[in-house]
Amino acid sequence: MAVYTLPELPYDYAALEPVIDPQIVELHHDKHHAAYVKGANDTLEQLAEARDKEAWGSINGLEKNLAFHLSGHILHSIYWHNMTGDGGGEPLAADGVGDLADAITESFGSFARFKAQLTKAAATTQGSGWGVLAHEPLSGRLIVEQVYDHQGNVGQGSTPILVFDAWEHAFYLQYKNQKVDFIEAMWAVVNWQDVARRHAAAKERGDRLLLAP
C-alpha cells in the first residue's frame, strides 16, 4: 500500500500565468512531483524487502534515495500552496500577515534585504536545488537556506515556509537558461497568506521536537 500520495493542485494549470506557463505547471506536478512520490514509495518497499531478507548491501543507496524522493515530495507540496495568481507584493499588516512581516524585518533588517538574499540563494544554486525561507526553532529566527537537490545544505530542524524551485524543470520551457529571470518573476505569485500560516504553525511548535540547550 502506498504511503505517500500526490496532492491535488489548489488551482488549475493556468492560474499562475503569465509567471508560469500552464504546460510547465502540468508537467511539473503530474510528472516530476509524481515521480518523487513514486520514488519514495518504491524505496520504502525496497527497504522493507531488505529488512525481511537481512540484505543490507544497498542500504546506503536506499537511504539516500528515500531522503531525495521524500524531500522532493515535501518541498513540492509546499511549493504549490506557496503560490497564487492573486499573490505578490510584500507581506503587510493590512493584509493580516503583520506577524510574518515583523519577523522578516527582525531577521533580515527589511523586506528588501530578505528578498535580495532569497533571490540570490535560489538563483545561484549549483546545479539543481531550491531557495528556502525557513523558521529556525532554536533561535526563533527566520533564515534563508540554499538547498542542493532537495535535501542538502540545510539546518537540521528548520521548517521551510516559503520555497522557490530552482530546478530546470520548473522554468526551462518558458525561461530557457535564464534562472534569474524566473526567480525574479516568482515574487509576483507568492501567497503570503499561506507563508504566514506556515510561519505561525512553525512558531507554535517551537523547539519542542529538538533537544534545545
Coordinates of N, CA and C in Angstrom, one line a residue:
M1 N 0.8 -1.2 0.0 CA 0.0 0.0 0.0 C 0.9 1.3 0.0
A2 N 0.6 2.2 -0.9 CA 1.3 3.4 -1.0 C 1.2 4.2 0.3
V3 N 2.3 4.8 0.8 CA 2.4 5.6 2.0 C 2.2 7.1 1.6
Y4 N 2.7 7.5 0.5 CA 2.7 8.9 0.0 C 1.8 9.0 -1.2
T5 N 1.1 10.0 -1.3 CA 0.2 10.3 -2.5 C 0.4 11.7 -3.0
L6 N 0.2 11.8 -4.3 CA 0.4 13.1 -5.0 C -0.8 14.0 -4.6
P7 N -0.5 15.2 -4.0 CA -1.6 16.1 -3.7 C -2.2 16.8 -4.9
E8 N -3.5 17.1 -4.8 CA -4.1 17.9 -5.9 C -3.6 19.3 -5.9
L9 N -3.5 19.9 -7.1 CA -3.1 21.3 -7.1 C -4.3 22.1 -6.6
P10 N -4.0 23.2 -5.9 CA -5.0 24.1 -5.3 C -5.6 25.1 -6.3
Y11 N -5.2 24.9 -7.6 CA -5.7 25.8 -8.7 C -5.6 25.1 -10.0
D12 N -6.1 25.6 -11.1 CA -5.9 25.0 -12.4 C -4.5 25.3 -13.0
Y13 N -4.2 24.6 -14.0 CA -2.9 24.7 -14.6 C -2.5 26.2 -15.1
A14 N -3.6 26.9 -15.4 CA -3.3 28.3 -16.0 C -3.4 29.4 -14.9
A15 N -3.5 29.0 -13.7 CA -3.8 30.0 -12.6 C -2.6 30.9 -12.4
L16 N -1.4 30.5 -12.7 CA -0.2 31.3 -12.4 C 0.4 32.0 -13.6
E17 N -0.4 32.0 -14.7 CA 0.1 32.8 -15.9 C 0.1 34.3 -15.5
P18 N 1.0 35.1 -16.1 CA 2.0 34.7 -17.1 C 3.3 34.3 -16.5
V19 N 3.4 34.3 -15.1 CA 4.6 33.9 -14.5 C 5.1 32.5 -14.8
I20 N 4.1 31.6 -14.7 CA 4.4 30.2 -15.0 C 3.4 29.7 -16.0
D21 N 3.9 29.2 -17.1 CA 3.1 28.7 -18.2 C 2.3 27.4 -17.8
P22 N 1.1 27.3 -18.2 CA 0.3 26.1 -17.9 C 0.9 24.8 -18.2
Q23 N 1.6 24.7 -19.3 CA 2.3 23.4 -19.6 C 3.4 23.1 -18.6
I24 N 4.1 24.1 -18.1 CA 5.1 23.8 -17.0 C 4.4 23.3 -15.8
V25 N 3.3 23.9 -15.4 CA 2.6 23.5 -14.1 C 2.2 22.1 -14.3
E26 N 1.6 21.7 -15.4 CA 1.1 20.4 -15.7 C 2.2 19.4 -15.6
L27 N 3.3 19.6 -16.4 CA 4.4 18.7 -16.4 C 5.1 18.6 -15.0
H28 N 5.2 19.7 -14.4 CA 5.9 19.8 -13.1 C 5.2 19.0 -12.0
H29 N 3.9 19.2 -12.0 CA 3.1 18.5 -11.0 C 2.8 17.0 -11.4
D30 N 2.3 16.8 -12.6 CA 1.8 15.5 -12.9 C 2.9 14.5 -13.2
K31 N 4.1 15.0 -13.6 CA 5.2 14.1 -14.0 C 6.3 14.1 -12.9
H32 N 6.9 15.3 -12.7 CA 8.0 15.4 -11.8 C 7.6 15.2 -10.4
H33 N 6.6 15.9 -9.9 CA 6.3 15.7 -8.5 C 5.8 14.2 -8.3
A34 N 5.0 13.8 -9.2 CA 4.5 12.4 -9.2 C 5.7 11.4 -9.1
A35 N 6.8 11.7 -9.8 CA 7.9 10.8 -9.8 C 8.6 10.7 -8.4
Y36 N 8.6 11.8 -7.7 CA 9.1 11.8 -6.3 C 8.2 11.0 -5.4
V37 N 6.9 11.1 -5.5 CA 6.0 10.3 -4.7 C 6.2 8.8 -5.0
K38 N 6.3 8.5 -6.3 CA 6.5 7.1 -6.6 C 7.9 6.6 -6.1
G39 N 8.9 7.4 -6.2 CA 10.2 7.1 -5.8 C 10.3 6.8 -4.3
A40 N 9.6 7.7 -3.5 CA 9.6 7.5 -2.1 C 8.9 6.2 -1.7
N41 N 7.7 5.9 -2.3 CA 7.0 4.7 -2.1 C 7.8 3.4 -2.5
D42 N 8.4 3.5 -3.6 CA 9.2 2.3 -4.1 C 10.4 2.1 -3.2
T43 N 11.0 3.1 -2.7 CA 12.2 3.0 -1.8 C 11.7 2.3 -0.5
L44 N 10.6 2.7 0.0 CA 10.1 2.1 1.3 C 9.9 0.6 1.1
E45 N 9.3 0.2 -0.1 CA 9.2 -1.2 -0.4 C 10.5 -1.9 -0.4
Q46 N 11.5 -1.3 -1.0 CA 12.8 -1.9 -1.2 C 13.5 -2.0 0.2
L47 N 13.2 -1.0 1.1 CA 13.8 -1.1 2.4 C 13.1 -2.2 3.2
A48 N 11.8 -2.4 3.0 CA 11.1 -3.5 3.7 C 11.6 -4.8 3.3
E49 N 11.9 -4.9 2.0 CA 12.4 -6.2 1.5 C 13.8 -6.5 2.0
A50 N 14.6 -5.4 2.1 CA 16.0 -5.6 2.7 C 15.9 -6.0 4.2
R51 N 14.9 -5.5 4.9 CA 14.8 -5.9 6.3 C 14.4 -7.4 6.4
D52 N 13.4 -7.8 5.5 CA 12.9 -9.2 5.5 C 14.0 -10.1 5.2
K53 N 14.9 -9.8 4.3 CA 15.9 -10.7 3.8 C 17.3 -10.5 4.6
E54 N 17.3 -9.4 5.4 CA 18.5 -9.0 6.1 C 19.6 -8.9 5.0
A55 N 19.3 -8.2 3.9 CA 20.2 -8.0 2.8 C 20.5 -6.5 2.8
W56 N 21.7 -6.1 3.4 CA 21.9 -4.7 3.6 C 23.0 -4.1 2.6
G57 N 23.3 -4.8 1.5 CA 24.3 -4.4 0.6 C 24.0 -3.0 -0.1
S58 N 22.7 -2.7 -0.2 CA 22.3 -1.5 -0.9 C 21.8 -0.4 0.1
I59 N 22.0 -0.6 1.4 CA 21.4 0.3 2.3 C 21.8 1.8 2.1
N60 N 23.1 2.1 1.8 CA 23.5 3.4 1.6 C 22.7 4.1 0.5
G61 N 22.6 3.4 -0.7 CA 21.8 3.9 -1.8 C 20.3 4.1 -1.5
L62 N 19.8 3.1 -0.8 CA 18.3 3.2 -0.5 C 18.0 4.4 0.5
E63 N 18.9 4.6 1.5 CA 18.6 5.7 2.4 C 18.8 7.0 1.7
K64 N 19.7 7.1 0.8 CA 19.9 8.4 0.0 C 18.7 8.6 -0.9
N65 N 18.2 7.5 -1.5 CA 17.0 7.6 -2.4 C 15.8 8.1 -1.6
L66 N 15.6 7.5 -0.4 CA 14.5 7.9 0.4 C 14.5 9.4 0.8
A67 N 15.7 9.9 1.2 CA 15.8 11.3 1.5 C 15.6 12.2 0.3
F68 N 16.1 11.8 -0.8 CA 15.9 12.5 -2.1 C 14.4 12.6 -2.5
H69 N 13.8 11.5 -2.6 CA 12.4 11.5 -3.1 C 11.4 12.1 -2.0
L70 N 11.6 11.7 -0.8 CA 10.7 12.3 0.2 C 10.9 13.8 0.4
S71 N 12.1 14.3 0.3 CA 12.3 15.7 0.4 C 11.7 16.4 -0.8
G72 N 11.9 15.8 -2.0 CA 11.3 16.3 -3.2 C 9.8 16.4 -3.1
H73 N 9.1 15.4 -2.5 CA 7.7 15.4 -2.3 C 7.3 16.5 -1.4
I74 N 8.0 16.6 -0.3 CA 7.6 17.6 0.7 C 7.8 19.0 0.2
L75 N 8.9 19.3 -0.4 CA 9.1 20.7 -0.9 C 8.1 21.1 -2.0
H76 N 7.8 20.1 -2.9 CA 6.8 20.4 -3.9 C 5.4 20.6 -3.3
S77 N 5.1 19.9 -2.3 CA 3.8 20.0 -1.7 C 3.6 21.4 -1.1
I78 N 4.8 22.0 -0.5 CA 4.7 23.3 0.0 C 4.7 24.3 -1.2
Y79 N 5.5 24.1 -2.2 CA 5.6 25.0 -3.4 C 4.3 25.3 -4.0
W80 N 3.5 24.3 -4.2 CA 2.2 24.6 -4.9 C 1.3 25.6 -4.1
H81 N 1.3 25.4 -2.8 CA 0.5 26.3 -1.9 C 1.1 27.6 -1.7
N82 N 2.4 27.7 -1.9 CA 3.1 29.0 -1.7 C 2.8 30.0 -2.8
M83 N 2.1 29.5 -3.8 CA 1.8 30.4 -5.0 C 0.3 30.6 -5.2
T84 N 0.0 31.7 -5.7 CA -1.4 32.0 -6.1 C -1.4 33.1 -7.2
G85 N -2.4 33.0 -8.1 CA -2.5 34.0 -9.1 C -2.8 35.4 -8.6
D86 N -3.2 35.5 -7.3 CA -3.5 36.8 -6.7 C -2.5 37.3 -5.8
G87 N -1.3 36.7 -5.9 CA -0.2 36.9 -4.9 C 0.7 38.1 -5.3
G88 N 1.9 38.1 -4.7 CA 2.9 39.1 -5.0 C 2.9 40.2 -4.0
G89 N 3.7 41.2 -4.3 CA 3.9 42.3 -3.3 C 4.8 41.9 -2.2
E90 N 4.5 42.4 -1.0 CA 5.1 42.0 0.2 C 4.1 41.8 1.3
P91 N 4.5 41.1 2.4 CA 3.5 40.9 3.5 C 3.3 42.2 4.2
L92 N 2.0 42.5 4.5 CA 1.7 43.7 5.2 C 0.7 43.5 6.3
A93 N 0.8 44.3 7.4 CA -0.2 44.1 8.5 C -1.6 44.3 8.0
A94 N -1.8 45.2 7.0 CA -3.1 45.5 6.5 C -3.7 44.3 5.8
D95 N -2.9 43.3 5.4 CA -3.4 42.1 4.8 C -3.5 41.0 5.8
G96 N -3.3 41.2 7.1 CA -3.5 40.2 8.1 C -2.2 39.3 8.3
V97 N -1.1 39.8 7.7 CA 0.1 39.0 7.8 C 1.2 39.8 8.5
G98 N 0.8 40.6 9.5 CA 1.8 41.5 10.1 C 2.8 40.8 10.9
D99 N 2.5 39.6 11.5 CA 3.5 38.9 12.3 C 4.6 38.4 11.4
L100 N 4.2 37.9 10.2 CA 5.3 37.5 9.3 C 6.1 38.6 8.8
A101 N 5.5 39.8 8.5 CA 6.2 41.0 8.1 C 7.2 41.4 9.2
D102 N 6.8 41.4 10.4 CA 7.7 41.8 11.5 C 8.8 40.8 11.7
A103 N 8.5 39.5 11.5 CA 9.6 38.5 11.6 C 10.6 38.7 10.5
I104 N 10.2 39.0 9.3 CA 11.1 39.2 8.2 C 12.0 40.4 8.5
T105 N 11.4 41.5 9.0 CA 12.2 42.7 9.3 C 13.2 42.4 10.4
E106 N 12.7 41.7 11.4 CA 13.6 41.4 12.6 C 14.8 40.5 12.2
S107 N 14.5 39.6 11.3 CA 15.5 38.6 10.9 C 16.5 39.1 9.9
F108 N 16.0 40.0 9.0 CA 16.8 40.3 7.8 C 17.1 41.8 7.7
G109 N 16.5 42.6 8.5 CA 16.7 44.1 8.5 C 15.6 44.8 7.8
S110 N 15.1 44.2 6.7 CA 14.0 44.8 5.9 C 13.5 43.7 4.9
F111 N 12.3 44.0 4.4 CA 11.8 43.0 3.3 C 12.7 43.1 2.1
A112 N 13.2 44.2 1.7 CA 14.1 44.3 0.5 C 15.3 43.5 0.7
R113 N 15.9 43.5 1.9 CA 17.1 42.7 2.1 C 16.8 41.2 2.1
F114 N 15.7 40.9 2.7 CA 15.3 39.5 2.7 C 15.1 39.0 1.2
K115 N 14.4 39.8 0.5 CA 14.1 39.5 -0.9 C 15.4 39.3 -1.7
A116 N 16.3 40.2 -1.5 CA 17.6 40.1 -2.2 C 18.3 38.8 -1.9
Q117 N 18.3 38.4 -0.6 CA 19.0 37.2 -0.1 C 18.4 36.0 -0.7
L118 N 17.1 35.8 -0.6 CA 16.4 34.6 -1.1 C 16.5 34.5 -2.6
T119 N 16.4 35.7 -3.3 CA 16.6 35.7 -4.7 C 18.0 35.1 -5.1
K120 N 19.0 35.6 -4.5 CA 20.4 35.2 -4.8 C 20.6 33.7 -4.4
A121 N 20.0 33.3 -3.3 CA 20.2 31.9 -2.8 C 19.6 31.0 -3.9
A122 N 18.4 31.3 -4.3 CA 17.7 30.5 -5.3 C 18.4 30.5 -6.7
A123 N 18.8 31.7 -7.1 CA 19.3 31.8 -8.4 C 20.7 31.3 -8.6
T124 N 21.5 31.2 -7.5 CA 22.9 30.7 -7.6 C 23.1 29.3 -7.1
T125 N 22.0 28.5 -6.9 CA 22.2 27.1 -6.6 C 23.0 26.5 -7.6
Q126 N 24.0 25.7 -7.2 CA 24.8 25.0 -8.1 C 24.1 23.7 -8.6
G127 N 23.8 23.7 -9.9 CA 23.0 22.6 -10.5 C 21.6 22.8 -10.1
S128 N 21.0 21.7 -9.5 CA 19.6 21.7 -9.2 C 19.4 22.0 -7.7
G129 N 18.3 22.7 -7.3 CA 18.1 23.0 -5.9 C 17.0 24.0 -5.7
W130 N 16.9 24.5 -4.5 CA 15.9 25.4 -4.1 C 16.4 26.6 -3.3
G131 N 15.7 27.7 -3.2 CA 15.9 28.7 -2.3 C 14.8 28.6 -1.3
V132 N 15.1 28.7 0.0 CA 14.1 28.4 1.0 C 14.1 29.4 2.2
L133 N 13.0 29.9 2.5 CA 12.8 30.7 3.8 C 12.3 29.7 4.8
A134 N 13.1 29.6 5.9 CA 12.7 28.6 7.0 C 12.7 29.3 8.3
H135 N 11.9 28.7 9.2 CA 11.9 29.1 10.6 C 12.9 28.2 11.3
E136 N 13.8 28.8 12.0 CA 14.9 28.1 12.7 C 14.5 28.1 14.2
P137 N 14.1 26.9 14.8 CA 13.5 26.9 16.1 C 14.3 27.2 17.3
L138 N 15.6 26.9 17.2 CA 16.5 27.2 18.4 C 16.6 28.7 18.7
S139 N 16.7 29.5 17.6 CA 16.8 31.0 17.7 C 15.5 31.7 17.6
G140 N 14.5 31.0 17.0 CA 13.2 31.6 16.7 C 13.2 32.6 15.5
R141 N 14.4 32.6 14.8 CA 14.5 33.5 13.7 C 14.1 32.8 12.4
L142 N 13.9 33.7 11.4 CA 13.8 33.2 10.0 C 15.2 33.2 9.4
I143 N 15.5 32.2 8.6 CA 16.7 32.1 7.9 C 16.5 31.7 6.4
V144 N 17.4 32.0 5.6 CA 17.3 31.6 4.2 C 18.3 30.4 4.0
E145 N 17.9 29.4 3.4 CA 18.7 28.2 3.1 C 18.8 28.0 1.6
Q146 N 20.0 27.5 1.2 CA 20.2 27.1 -0.2 C 20.2 25.6 -0.2
V147 N 19.2 25.0 -0.8 CA 19.0 23.6 -0.8 C 19.5 22.9 -2.1
Y148 N 20.6 22.1 -2.0 CA 21.0 21.4 -3.1 C 20.2 20.1 -3.3
D149 N 19.8 19.9 -4.6 CA 18.9 18.8 -4.9 C 17.6 19.1 -4.2
H150 N 17.2 18.2 -3.2 CA 16.0 18.5 -2.4 C 16.4 18.5 -0.9
Q151 N 17.6 18.0 -0.6 CA 17.7 17.7 0.9 C 19.1 18.2 1.4
G152 N 20.0 18.7 0.7 CA 21.3 19.0 1.2 C 21.5 20.5 1.6
N153 N 22.4 20.7 2.5 CA 22.8 22.1 2.9 C 21.8 22.8 3.7
V154 N 21.1 22.1 4.6 CA 20.1 22.7 5.4 C 20.4 22.5 6.9
G155 N 19.9 23.4 7.7 CA 20.0 23.3 9.2 C 19.0 22.3 9.7
Q156 N 19.4 21.3 10.4 CA 18.5 20.2 10.9 C 17.5 20.9 11.8
G157 N 16.2 20.5 11.6 CA 15.1 21.0 12.5 C 14.5 22.3 12.0
S158 N 15.0 23.0 11.0 CA 14.4 24.1 10.5 C 13.2 23.8 9.6
T159 N 12.2 24.6 9.6 CA 10.9 24.3 8.9 C 10.7 25.2 7.7
P160 N 10.7 24.7 6.5 CA 10.5 25.5 5.3 C 9.1 26.1 5.3
I161 N 9.0 27.4 5.0 CA 7.7 28.1 5.0 C 7.5 28.8 3.6
L162 N 8.6 29.0 2.9 CA 8.5 29.6 1.5 C 9.6 29.0 0.7
V163 N 9.2 28.3 -0.4 CA 10.2 27.7 -1.2 C 10.2 28.1 -2.7
F164 N 11.3 28.4 -3.3 CA 11.5 28.7 -4.7 C 12.2 27.5 -5.4
D165 N 11.5 26.9 -6.3 CA 12.1 25.8 -7.0 C 13.0 26.3 -8.1
A166 N 14.3 25.9 -8.0 CA 15.3 26.4 -9.0 C 15.8 25.2 -9.8
W167 N 15.1 24.1 -9.8 CA 15.4 23.0 -10.8 C 15.0 23.5 -12.2
E168 N 15.7 23.0 -13.2 CA 15.4 23.4 -14.6 C 14.0 23.1 -15.0
H169 N 13.5 21.9 -14.5 CA 12.2 21.5 -14.9 C 11.1 22.5 -14.5
A170 N 11.4 23.4 -13.5 CA 10.5 24.4 -13.0 C 10.3 25.6 -14.0
F171 N 11.3 25.8 -14.9 CA 11.2 27.0 -15.7 C 11.7 26.9 -17.1
Y172 N 12.4 25.8 -17.5 CA 13.2 25.9 -18.7 C 12.3 26.0 -20.0
L173 N 11.2 25.4 -20.0 CA 10.3 25.6 -21.2 C 9.9 27.0 -21.5
Q174 N 9.9 27.8 -20.4 CA 9.5 29.2 -20.6 C 10.6 30.2 -20.5
Y175 N 11.5 30.0 -19.6 CA 12.6 30.9 -19.3 C 13.9 30.5 -19.9
K176 N 14.0 29.3 -20.5 CA 15.2 28.8 -21.1 C 16.3 28.7 -20.0
N177 N 17.5 29.2 -20.2 CA 18.5 29.1 -19.2 C 18.6 30.3 -18.3
Q178 N 17.6 31.2 -18.3 CA 17.6 32.4 -17.5 C 16.9 32.2 -16.1
K179 N 17.6 31.4 -15.3 CA 17.1 31.1 -14.0 C 16.8 32.4 -13.2
V180 N 17.7 33.4 -13.3 CA 17.5 34.6 -12.5 C 16.2 35.3 -12.9
D181 N 15.8 35.3 -14.2 CA 14.6 35.9 -14.6 C 13.4 35.2 -14.0
F182 N 13.5 33.8 -13.9 CA 12.4 33.1 -13.3 C 12.2 33.4 -11.9
I183 N 13.3 33.4 -11.1 CA 13.2 33.7 -9.7 C 12.7 35.1 -9.4
E184 N 13.1 36.0 -10.2 CA 12.6 37.4 -10.1 C 11.1 37.4 -10.3
A185 N 10.6 36.7 -11.3 CA 9.2 36.6 -11.7 C 8.4 36.0 -10.6
M186 N 9.0 35.0 -9.9 CA 8.3 34.2 -8.9 C 7.7 35.1 -7.8
W187 N 8.3 36.3 -7.5 CA 7.8 37.1 -6.4 C 6.4 37.7 -6.7
A188 N 6.0 37.6 -8.0 CA 4.7 38.1 -8.3 C 3.6 37.2 -8.0
V189 N 3.9 35.9 -7.6 CA 2.9 34.9 -7.3 C 3.0 34.4 -5.9
V190 N 3.8 35.0 -5.0 CA 3.9 34.4 -3.7 C 2.6 34.6 -2.9
N191 N 2.2 33.5 -2.3 CA 1.0 33.5 -1.5 C 1.3 33.8 0.0
W192 N 1.4 35.1 0.4 CA 1.8 35.5 1.7 C 0.9 34.9 2.8
Q193 N -0.4 34.7 2.4 CA -1.3 34.2 3.4 C -0.9 32.8 3.8
D194 N -0.5 32.0 2.8 CA 0.0 30.6 3.1 C 1.3 30.6 3.8
V195 N 2.2 31.5 3.5 CA 3.5 31.6 4.2 C 3.3 32.0 5.6
A196 N 2.4 32.9 5.8 CA 2.1 33.4 7.2 C 1.5 32.3 8.1
R197 N 0.6 31.4 7.5 CA 0.1 30.3 8.2 C 1.2 29.3 8.6
R198 N 2.1 29.1 7.7 CA 3.2 28.1 7.9 C 4.1 28.7 9.0
H199 N 4.3 30.0 9.0 CA 5.2 30.6 10.0 C 4.6 30.5 11.4
A200 N 3.3 30.8 11.4 CA 2.6 30.7 12.7 C 2.6 29.3 13.3
A201 N 2.4 28.3 12.4 CA 2.5 26.9 12.9 C 3.9 26.5 13.3
A202 N 4.9 27.0 12.6 CA 6.3 26.6 13.0 C 6.6 27.3 14.3
K203 N 6.2 28.5 14.6 CA 6.4 29.2 15.8 C 5.7 28.4 17.0
E204 N 4.5 28.0 16.7 CA 3.7 27.3 17.7 C 4.4 26.0 18.2
R205 N 5.0 25.3 17.2 CA 5.7 24.1 17.5 C 7.0 24.4 18.3
G206 N 7.7 25.5 17.9 CA 8.9 25.9 18.6 C 10.0 24.8 18.5
D207 N 10.7 24.7 19.6 CA 11.8 23.8 19.7 C 11.4 22.5 20.5
R208 N 10.1 22.3 20.6 CA 9.7 21.2 21.4 C 10.1 19.8 20.9
L209 N 10.4 19.7 19.6 CA 10.8 18.5 19.0 C 12.4 18.3 19.0
L210 N 13.1 19.3 19.5 CA 14.5 19.3 19.5 C 15.0 19.3 20.9
L211 N 16.2 18.8 21.1 CA 16.9 18.9 22.4 C 17.6 20.2 22.5
A212 N 16.8 21.2 22.8 CA 17.3 22.6 22.9 C 18.3 22.8 24.1
P213 N 19.3 23.5 23.9 CA 20.2 23.8 25.1 C 19.5 24.7 26.1

